[in-house]
Tab-separated table of C-alpha atoms in Angstrom:
chain	number	residue	atom	x	y	z
B	232	MET	CA	26.702	5.344	-3.177
B	233	ALA	CA	24.238	5.573	-6.039
B	234	THR	CA	21.021	7.480	-5.579
B	235	ILE	CA	17.597	6.720	-6.961
B	236	ALA	CA	15.250	9.473	-8.146
B	237	MET	CA	11.716	9.104	-9.378
B	238	ASP	CA	10.293	10.686	-12.525
B	239	PRO	CA	11.074	14.448	-12.270
B	240	SER	CA	7.460	15.241	-13.161
B	241	LEU	CA	6.491	13.688	-9.819
B	242	SER	CA	9.377	15.156	-7.831
B	243	LEU	CA	8.914	15.904	-4.138
B	244	GLN	CA	10.827	18.265	-1.900
B	245	ILE	CA	10.731	17.317	1.748
B	246	GLY	CA	10.939	19.809	4.586
B	247	ARG	CA	9.281	22.036	7.128
B	248	ALA	CA	7.322	24.972	5.764
B	249	SER	CA	7.039	28.651	6.469
B	250	ASN	CA	3.948	29.311	4.331
B	251	GLN	CA	0.716	30.047	6.138
B	252	HIS	CA	-2.993	29.327	5.774
B	253	GLY	CA	-4.104	32.895	6.393
B	254	ALA	CA	-2.434	33.836	9.659
B	255	VAL	CA	-2.229	30.234	10.837
B	256	PRO	CA	1.286	28.713	10.853
B	257	VAL	CA	2.078	25.369	9.308
B	258	LYS	CA	2.564	22.491	11.746
B	259	GLU	CA	3.805	19.772	9.393
B	260	GLU	CA	4.620	19.622	5.706
B	261	ILE	CA	5.949	17.282	3.057
B	262	GLN	CA	6.269	19.731	0.205
B	263	GLY	CA	4.239	18.836	-2.841
B	264	LEU	CA	2.194	16.228	-0.972
B	265	ILE	CA	0.627	17.522	2.228
B	266	LYS	CA	0.543	20.631	4.399
B	267	VAL	CA	-1.039	20.554	7.867
B	268	TYR	CA	-1.778	23.801	9.714
B	269	LYS	CA	-1.956	24.243	13.459
B	270	ASP	CA	-5.720	24.832	13.247
B	271	GLY	CA	-6.148	21.363	11.722
B	272	HIS	CA	-6.637	22.529	8.139
B	273	VAL	CA	-5.059	20.136	5.625
B	274	GLU	CA	-3.990	20.845	2.049
B	275	ARG	CA	-2.943	18.217	-0.497
B	276	PRO	CA	-1.631	19.662	-3.778
B	277	GLN	CA	-2.541	17.610	-6.844
B	278	ILE	CA	0.979	16.401	-7.599
B	279	VAL	CA	-0.336	13.312	-9.436
B	280	PRO	CA	-3.301	13.422	-11.855
B	281	TYR	CA	-6.538	11.734	-10.812
B	282	VAL	CA	-7.952	9.565	-13.592
B	283	THR	CA	-11.256	7.890	-14.382
B	284	PRO	CA	-11.606	4.081	-14.442
B	285	ALA	CA	-10.573	3.631	-18.077
B	286	LEU	CA	-7.649	1.732	-19.593
B	287	ALA	CA	-6.308	1.159	-23.096
B	288	PRO	CA	-8.506	-1.491	-24.785
B	289	GLU	CA	-5.470	-3.556	-25.769
B	290	LEU	CA	-4.827	-4.367	-22.085
B	291	GLY	CA	-8.059	-6.343	-22.017
B	292	VAL	CA	-8.962	-5.135	-18.515
B	293	THR	CA	-12.407	-3.821	-17.528
B	294	THR	CA	-12.426	-1.221	-14.743
B	295	LYS	CA	-15.224	0.181	-12.581
B	296	ASP	CA	-15.499	2.164	-9.348
B	297	PHE	CA	-17.817	1.123	-6.508
B	298	VAL	CA	-18.755	2.857	-3.260
B	299	ILE	CA	-18.036	0.635	-0.260
B	300	ASP	CA	-19.323	2.951	2.486
B	301	ASN	CA	-21.302	6.127	1.818
B	302	PHE	CA	-20.769	7.452	5.344
B	303	THR	CA	-16.960	7.318	5.244
B	304	ASN	CA	-16.724	7.771	1.447
B	305	VAL	CA	-14.562	4.676	1.097
B	306	TRP	CA	-14.641	3.282	-2.425
B	307	ALA	CA	-12.803	0.768	-4.595
B	308	ARG	CA	-11.654	0.462	-8.191
B	309	PHE	CA	-12.033	-2.975	-9.783
B	310	TYR	CA	-9.692	-4.334	-12.464
B	311	VAL	CA	-11.116	-7.405	-14.215
B	312	PRO	CA	-9.005	-8.975	-16.996
B	313	LYS	CA	-10.599	-10.963	-19.783
B	314	SER	CA	-10.185	-14.649	-18.998
B	315	ASN	CA	-11.651	-18.039	-19.804
B	316	TRP	CA	-11.086	-19.240	-16.248
B	317	LYS	CA	-11.498	-17.944	-12.722
B	318	LEU	CA	-8.724	-15.657	-11.475
B	319	PRO	CA	-7.164	-15.001	-8.054
B	320	LEU	CA	-8.495	-11.903	-6.287
B	321	VAL	CA	-5.977	-9.326	-5.011
B	322	VAL	CA	-7.238	-6.643	-2.619
B	323	TYR	CA	-4.757	-3.770	-2.975
B	324	PHE	CA	-3.949	-0.778	-0.745
B	325	HIS	CA	-2.073	2.160	-2.270
B	326	GLY	CA	0.906	3.869	-0.631
B	327	GLY	CA	1.365	7.464	0.506
B	328	GLY	CA	2.425	7.331	4.139
B	329	PHE	CA	-1.236	6.950	5.237
B	330	CYS	CA	-1.576	10.685	4.466
B	331	ALA	CA	-1.587	10.961	0.670
B	332	GLY	CA	-2.386	8.925	-2.420
B	333	SER	CA	-5.543	7.643	-4.061
B	334	ALA	CA	-6.854	4.646	-5.948
B	335	ALA	CA	-7.536	7.200	-8.700
B	336	TRP	CA	-3.918	8.411	-8.970
B	337	SER	CA	-2.724	7.839	-12.532
B	338	CYS	CA	0.462	6.063	-11.403
B	339	TYR	CA	-1.506	3.450	-9.438
B	340	HIS	CA	-4.145	3.100	-12.147
B	341	GLU	CA	-1.471	2.336	-14.747
B	342	PHE	CA	0.480	-0.034	-12.500
B	343	LEU	CA	-2.547	-2.023	-11.321
B	344	GLY	CA	-3.991	-2.255	-14.821
B	345	LYS	CA	-0.687	-3.725	-15.973
B	346	LEU	CA	-0.495	-6.012	-12.934
B	347	ALA	CA	-4.018	-7.347	-13.510
B	348	ALA	CA	-3.325	-8.027	-17.187
B	349	LYS	CA	0.149	-9.564	-16.866
B	350	ALA	CA	-0.213	-11.421	-13.549
B	351	GLY	CA	-3.672	-12.731	-14.439
B	352	CYS	CA	-5.517	-11.569	-11.356
B	353	LEU	CA	-8.627	-9.594	-10.511
B	354	ILE	CA	-7.677	-6.524	-8.446
B	355	VAL	CA	-9.767	-4.434	-6.053
B	356	SER	CA	-7.920	-1.188	-5.242
B	357	ILE	CA	-9.181	0.388	-2.018
B	358	ASN	CA	-9.498	4.152	-1.546
B	359	TYR	CA	-9.291	4.294	2.240
B	360	ARG	CA	-9.492	7.276	4.619
B	361	LEU	CA	-6.320	9.308	5.082
B	362	ALA	CA	-4.525	10.755	8.107
B	363	PRO	CA	-4.258	13.153	9.831
B	364	GLU	CA	-8.017	13.750	9.519
B	365	ASN	CA	-8.487	10.009	10.065
B	366	PRO	CA	-5.460	8.666	11.973
B	367	LEU	CA	-4.781	4.979	12.375
B	368	PRO	CA	-6.543	2.610	12.836
B	369	ALA	CA	-9.036	4.185	10.364
B	370	ALA	CA	-7.260	2.720	7.321
B	371	TYR	CA	-7.179	-0.736	8.933
B	372	GLU	CA	-10.888	-0.509	9.751
B	373	ASP	CA	-11.612	0.481	6.150
B	374	GLY	CA	-9.651	-2.538	4.937
B	375	VAL	CA	-11.665	-4.919	7.104
B	376	LYS	CA	-14.912	-3.259	6.023
B	377	CYS	CA	-13.970	-3.710	2.362
B	378	LEU	CA	-13.346	-7.436	2.849
B	379	MET	CA	-16.716	-7.802	4.572
B	380	TRP	CA	-18.346	-5.873	1.706
B	381	LEU	CA	-16.734	-8.202	-0.848
B	382	LYS	CA	-18.003	-11.170	1.171
B	383	GLN	CA	-21.572	-9.856	1.118
B	384	GLU	CA	-21.410	-9.061	-2.594
B	385	ALA	CA	-20.166	-12.575	-3.331
B	386	LEU	CA	-22.935	-14.126	-1.207
B	387	LYS	CA	-25.644	-12.044	-2.870
B	388	GLY	CA	-24.339	-12.788	-6.351
B	389	SER	CA	-25.298	-9.247	-7.329
B	390	SER	CA	-21.902	-8.421	-8.835
B	391	GLU	CA	-21.595	-11.185	-11.400
B	392	TRP	CA	-19.606	-9.021	-13.795
B	393	TRP	CA	-16.567	-9.506	-11.524
B	394	SER	CA	-17.455	-12.394	-9.198
B	395	LYS	CA	-18.105	-14.859	-12.023
B	396	GLN	CA	-14.450	-14.450	-13.080
B	397	CYS	CA	-13.109	-14.548	-9.523
B	398	ASN	CA	-11.754	-17.566	-7.663
B	399	LEU	CA	-13.187	-16.754	-4.245
B	400	CYS	CA	-11.007	-19.468	-2.711
B	401	SER	CA	-7.848	-17.631	-3.751
B	402	VAL	CA	-7.839	-14.149	-2.174
B	403	PHE	CA	-4.701	-12.133	-1.405
B	404	LEU	CA	-4.145	-8.872	0.478
B	405	ALA	CA	-1.500	-6.613	-1.048
B	406	GLY	CA	-0.145	-3.088	-1.023
B	407	ASP	CA	2.946	-0.961	-1.325
B	408	SER	CA	4.601	1.205	1.337
B	409	ALA	CA	1.863	2.317	3.764
B	410	GLY	CA	-0.510	0.105	1.792
B	411	ALA	CA	1.651	-2.918	2.606
B	412	ASN	CA	1.498	-1.942	6.285
B	413	ILE	CA	-2.290	-1.830	5.960
B	414	ALA	CA	-2.399	-5.243	4.256
B	415	HIS	CA	-0.329	-6.757	7.093
B	416	ASN	CA	-2.435	-5.216	9.862
B	417	VAL	CA	-5.749	-5.986	8.157
B	418	THR	CA	-4.671	-9.623	7.852
B	419	ALA	CA	-4.156	-9.774	11.627
B	420	ARG	CA	-7.580	-8.218	12.243
B	421	LEU	CA	-9.359	-10.677	9.947
B	422	ASN	CA	-8.342	-13.719	12.007
B	423	SER	CA	-11.544	-13.552	14.031
B	424	LYS	CA	-13.814	-12.863	11.038
B	425	ASN	CA	-15.875	-15.335	9.056
B	426	LEU	CA	-15.134	-14.402	5.437
B	427	TYR	CA	-16.969	-17.288	3.736
B	428	PRO	CA	-17.133	-17.648	0.735
B	429	LEU	CA	-13.789	-15.828	0.564
B	430	THR	CA	-10.605	-17.728	1.467
B	431	LEU	CA	-7.431	-15.756	2.181
B	432	ARG	CA	-4.295	-17.371	0.755
B	433	GLY	CA	-1.494	-14.860	1.274
B	434	THR	CA	-0.193	-11.325	1.576
B	435	ILE	CA	1.988	-9.386	-0.853
B	436	LEU	CA	3.952	-6.628	0.852
B	437	ILE	CA	5.783	-4.253	-1.488
B	438	GLN	CA	8.351	-2.067	0.330
B	439	PRO	CA	6.273	-2.251	3.544
B	440	PHE	CA	6.273	0.975	5.538
B	441	PHE	CA	7.385	0.104	9.049
B	442	GLY	CA	9.455	2.136	11.479
B	443	GLY	CA	10.938	2.345	14.938
B	444	GLU	CA	12.629	4.758	17.301
B	445	ALA	CA	16.011	3.086	16.747
B	446	ARG	CA	17.370	3.672	13.242
B	447	THR	CA	18.486	0.874	10.937
B	448	ASN	CA	21.690	1.145	8.916
B	449	SER	CA	19.833	1.884	5.687
B	450	GLU	CA	17.781	4.592	7.393
B	451	LYS	CA	20.939	6.236	8.721
B	452	ASN	CA	23.284	5.746	5.778
B	453	MET	CA	21.297	5.341	2.534
B	454	VAL	CA	22.087	8.322	0.296
B	455	GLN	CA	18.864	9.714	-1.185
B	456	SER	CA	18.239	12.103	-4.061
B	457	PRO	CA	16.266	15.281	-3.194
B	458	ARG	CA	13.573	13.793	-5.457
B	459	SER	CA	13.485	10.455	-3.624
B	460	ALA	CA	10.030	9.034	-2.971
B	461	LEU	CA	10.825	8.527	0.727
B	462	SER	CA	13.393	10.281	2.887
B	463	LEU	CA	13.886	9.840	6.619
B	464	PRO	CA	12.394	13.275	7.472
B	465	ALA	CA	9.336	12.476	5.337
B	466	SER	CA	8.976	9.070	6.983
B	467	ASP	CA	9.044	10.635	10.449
B	468	THR	CA	6.458	13.224	9.403
B	469	TYR	CA	4.096	10.576	8.071
B	470	TRP	CA	4.288	8.678	11.362
B	471	ARG	CA	3.667	11.812	13.441
B	472	LEU	CA	0.524	12.474	11.388
B	473	ALA	CA	-0.758	8.886	11.230
B	474	LEU	CA	-0.167	7.410	14.691
B	475	PRO	CA	-2.455	8.106	17.672
B	476	CYS	CA	-1.542	11.174	19.722
B	477	GLY	CA	0.970	10.506	22.467
B	478	THR	CA	2.577	7.494	20.781
B	479	ASN	CA	5.929	7.118	19.051
B	480	ARG	CA	7.442	5.002	16.300
B	481	ASP	CA	7.662	1.948	18.568
B	482	HIS	CA	3.875	1.670	18.507
B	483	PRO	CA	2.946	-1.839	17.230
B	484	TRP	CA	1.294	-0.405	14.094
B	485	CYS	CA	4.608	1.163	13.154
B	486	ASN	CA	7.087	-1.298	14.622
B	487	PRO	CA	5.811	-4.902	14.438
B	488	LEU	CA	9.067	-6.088	16.020
B	489	GLY	CA	8.966	-3.697	18.989
B	490	LYS	CA	8.631	-4.692	22.637
B	491	GLY	CA	4.950	-3.763	22.732
B	492	SER	CA	4.037	-5.734	19.613
B	493	ALA	CA	2.399	-9.140	19.502
B	494	LYS	CA	4.826	-12.036	19.222
B	495	MET	CA	5.097	-13.290	15.645
B	496	GLU	CA	4.906	-16.880	16.881
B	497	GLU	CA	1.449	-16.214	18.326
B	498	MET	CA	0.035	-14.447	15.269
B	499	LYS	CA	-1.993	-16.221	12.602
B	500	LEU	CA	-0.300	-14.885	9.494
B	501	LEU	CA	-0.699	-15.937	5.882
B	502	PRO	CA	2.118	-16.985	3.545
B	503	THR	CA	3.840	-13.728	2.662
B	504	LEU	CA	5.769	-12.347	-0.303
B	505	VAL	CA	7.876	-9.278	0.544
B	506	CYS	CA	9.280	-7.118	-2.271
B	507	ILE	CA	12.258	-5.007	-1.153
B	508	SER	CA	14.144	-2.255	-2.994
B	509	GLU	CA	17.932	-2.190	-2.676
B	510	MET	CA	18.140	1.631	-2.587
B	511	ASP	CA	15.193	2.148	-0.226
B	512	ILE	CA	15.782	3.527	3.292
B	513	LEU	CA	13.323	0.814	4.419
B	514	ARG	CA	15.511	-1.983	3.020
B	515	ASP	CA	17.081	-3.150	6.288
B	516	ARG	CA	13.833	-2.851	8.237
B	517	ASN	CA	12.091	-4.946	5.577
B	518	LEU	CA	14.846	-7.564	5.754
B	519	GLU	CA	14.570	-7.674	9.569
B	520	PHE	CA	10.808	-8.167	9.240
B	521	CYS	CA	11.310	-11.115	6.864
B	522	ALA	CA	13.898	-12.663	9.188
B	523	ALA	CA	11.498	-12.350	12.133
B	524	LEU	CA	8.707	-14.040	10.167
B	525	GLY	CA	10.997	-16.905	9.229
B	526	LYS	CA	12.281	-17.297	12.785
B	527	ALA	CA	8.674	-17.460	14.014
B	528	GLY	CA	8.003	-20.335	11.644
B	529	LYS	CA	5.876	-18.330	9.195
B	530	LYS	CA	5.937	-18.952	5.464
B	531	VAL	CA	7.762	-15.997	3.930
B	532	GLU	CA	9.747	-15.321	0.804
B	533	HIS	CA	11.386	-12.096	-0.230
B	534	VAL	CA	12.988	-10.663	-3.326
B	535	LEU	CA	15.467	-7.777	-3.428
B	536	PHE	CA	15.209	-5.566	-6.508
B	537	LYS	CA	18.656	-4.255	-7.369
B	538	GLY	CA	19.419	-0.628	-8.141
B	539	VAL	CA	15.961	0.824	-7.508
B	540	GLY	CA	14.415	2.837	-4.707
B	541	HIS	CA	11.153	3.211	-2.849
B	542	ALA	CA	7.977	3.036	-4.962
B	543	PHE	CA	9.941	2.662	-8.210
B	544	GLN	CA	7.146	0.560	-9.703
B	545	VAL	CA	4.685	3.471	-9.609
B	546	LEU	CA	6.847	6.612	-9.632
B	547	SER	CA	9.821	5.973	-11.910
B	548	LYS	CA	9.819	5.703	-15.693
B	549	SER	CA	13.508	4.820	-16.083
B	550	ARG	CA	14.429	1.801	-18.178
B	551	LEU	CA	15.849	0.037	-15.103
B	552	SER	CA	12.684	0.674	-13.084
B	553	GLN	CA	10.496	-0.623	-15.891
B	554	SER	CA	12.601	-3.779	-16.083
B	555	ARG	CA	12.413	-4.282	-12.311
B	556	THR	CA	8.644	-3.658	-12.397
B	557	ASN	CA	8.241	-6.473	-14.911
B	558	GLU	CA	10.307	-8.715	-12.611
B	559	MET	CA	8.053	-7.767	-9.692
B	560	ILE	CA	4.909	-8.563	-11.656
B	561	ALA	CA	6.363	-11.963	-12.593
B	562	ARG	CA	7.037	-12.733	-8.905
B	563	VAL	CA	3.526	-11.692	-7.929
B	564	LYS	CA	2.069	-13.822	-10.726
B	565	ALA	CA	3.975	-16.874	-9.514
B	566	PHE	CA	2.923	-16.257	-5.910
B	567	VAL	CA	-0.828	-15.901	-6.558
B	568	ASN	CA	-1.015	-18.804	-9.019
B	569	ARG	CA	0.558	-21.525	-6.871
């Protein structure tokens, strides 16, 4: 079976570590991304450059960073395309297994700048708190807080530079990998919130990071390159670091189809677009999630991107990945402009 590798400059090697922080042994490690010591110390090598909020002028997108919460240091990067009419608002959560990643990572900055320009939408990229220092539900709480902050800013009218170009009645929650998991769980938590003048219209889940104790066929059998963006050992490590102590991968935040999870039929969910990668270990789990949504009577559509793996749209520079990224952007554009 074919394998999918991301750009070698961003290559990851997954495994347990023997290096030590002083005399303290390492507890968990995804090499190149995160190292957690038994004393709680956490190291995150800078595998991806952090960039300022600036884009090439020809994109026609203005970018700025704003602090959402000084106490938790949660902030957001805004992408506002030039437009003669009001645009849909997409609130975006980056991936990274809840443990890595940033709204300032160059790969996300480039992708979201392109998405804003080509899909014709205003994007707010959230820099939420990371595990294991802040295990779940911290990221979900940050997502809700950001929506409430956007609501207050819209009511005050103090952020006209973006709000005057924003269609507040057309708001979408989106993300990739762990960010898609966050978008899904934040949507469920917002059901009891009054978001006026914001109106949520849908969710966009790109390769959503879900799991479970029982393995799917793609998790067991998908052949992965050593440089793959997500392997099964890495996935398990992320969940050990992100979930509450004493839980396993059948926790509802990880496995929305598990026995302990809320029934889909009883959940108030928005129309959902799910983007799935053919060569992703999460492929079958994503397909099962879409089938469960449909069976529960929820509005869901999915698209399977052939020949590409997990996070291809941000981590791979191959010609095929670039082509599939353009296809993804076209699907997102159609979804948010209905």
